[in-house]
Amino acid sequence: MRRTMLVGVLMTVVMVGCGKKPAKEGGADTTPPPAAGSSSANNGGPNVIPGGGIGVVTNPNQALGGGGGGGAAGAVRKAAKRTATNNELHQIHIFIETYSSASGQMPKPADTLAAIQKEAPKIAEAIKEGVIVLLPAKSREEIWAYEAVALEQGGQVLTSSGIERMDADMLQRRLRMQ
């Protein structure tokens, strides 16, 4: 009885097939992905090409939560850049804290750059290239430095409290007050 049922199921599967068109000889599967608004799309999730393998994302912005672009490799690069900038700002923070504690006044950007050039040439290069902007802060309450993209897109800002995230509007307001 079981054997008969198994044979019947197998014959049905063979006759119906899997519904996938066979690939042309020597060619790739040309089945188009489902349309973004179609009912076969993944309920608002990232579009995946059928038969394209596991995790073939055709809309990386949606898969990353929007705004990222460049897929997973781009997200990793951006995270690495953020971490590197954070570390650079941290080193600048240590120098300014040490200098201001010892002298009782804030260092000038040229003094900060000269000291960092000796201790951390890569950070000095980032400052010279304009990736990090040093400010002539006159008091500890002012902004000391920021990553250049923060002025337009928001980002990391260095103050006496340490490294803070600020949106572009807040950074611009604070800079106008200095």
PDB file of N, CA and C in Angstrom, residues 65 88 93 113 122 153:
ATOM      1  N   GLY A  65      17.950  48.595   5.404  1.00  0.00           N
ATOM      2  CA  GLY A  65      17.153  49.531   6.166  1.00  0.00           C
ATOM      3  C   GLY A  65      17.130  50.909   5.520  1.00  0.00           C
ATOM      4  N   GLU A  88      40.132  58.364  15.664  1.00  0.00           N
ATOM      5  CA  GLU A  88      40.927  59.572  15.418  1.00  0.00           C
ATOM      6  C   GLU A  88      40.451  60.714  16.308  1.00  0.00           C
ATOM      7  N   HIS A  93      40.841  64.108  21.221  1.00  0.00           N
ATOM      8  CA  HIS A  93      40.231  64.443  22.513  1.00  0.00           C
ATOM      9  C   HIS A  93      41.239  64.278  23.649  1.00  0.00           C
ATOM     10  N   LEU A 113      47.527  70.189  15.648  1.00  0.00           N
ATOM     11  CA  LEU A 113      48.013  69.501  14.454  1.00  0.00           C
ATOM     12  C   LEU A 113      49.495  69.163  14.573  1.00  0.00           C
ATOM     13  N   LYS A 122      48.934  59.553  10.692  1.00  0.00           N
ATOM     14  CA  LYS A 122      47.734  59.241   9.898  1.00  0.00           C
ATOM     15  C   LYS A 122      46.573  60.149  10.285  1.00  0.00           C
ATOM     16  N   GLN A 153      25.676  66.116   6.562  1.00  0.00           N
ATOM     17  CA  GLN A 153      24.895  64.896   6.748  1.00  0.00           C
ATOM     18  C   GLN A 153      24.693  64.516   8.206  1.00  0.00           C
TER      19      GLN A 153
END
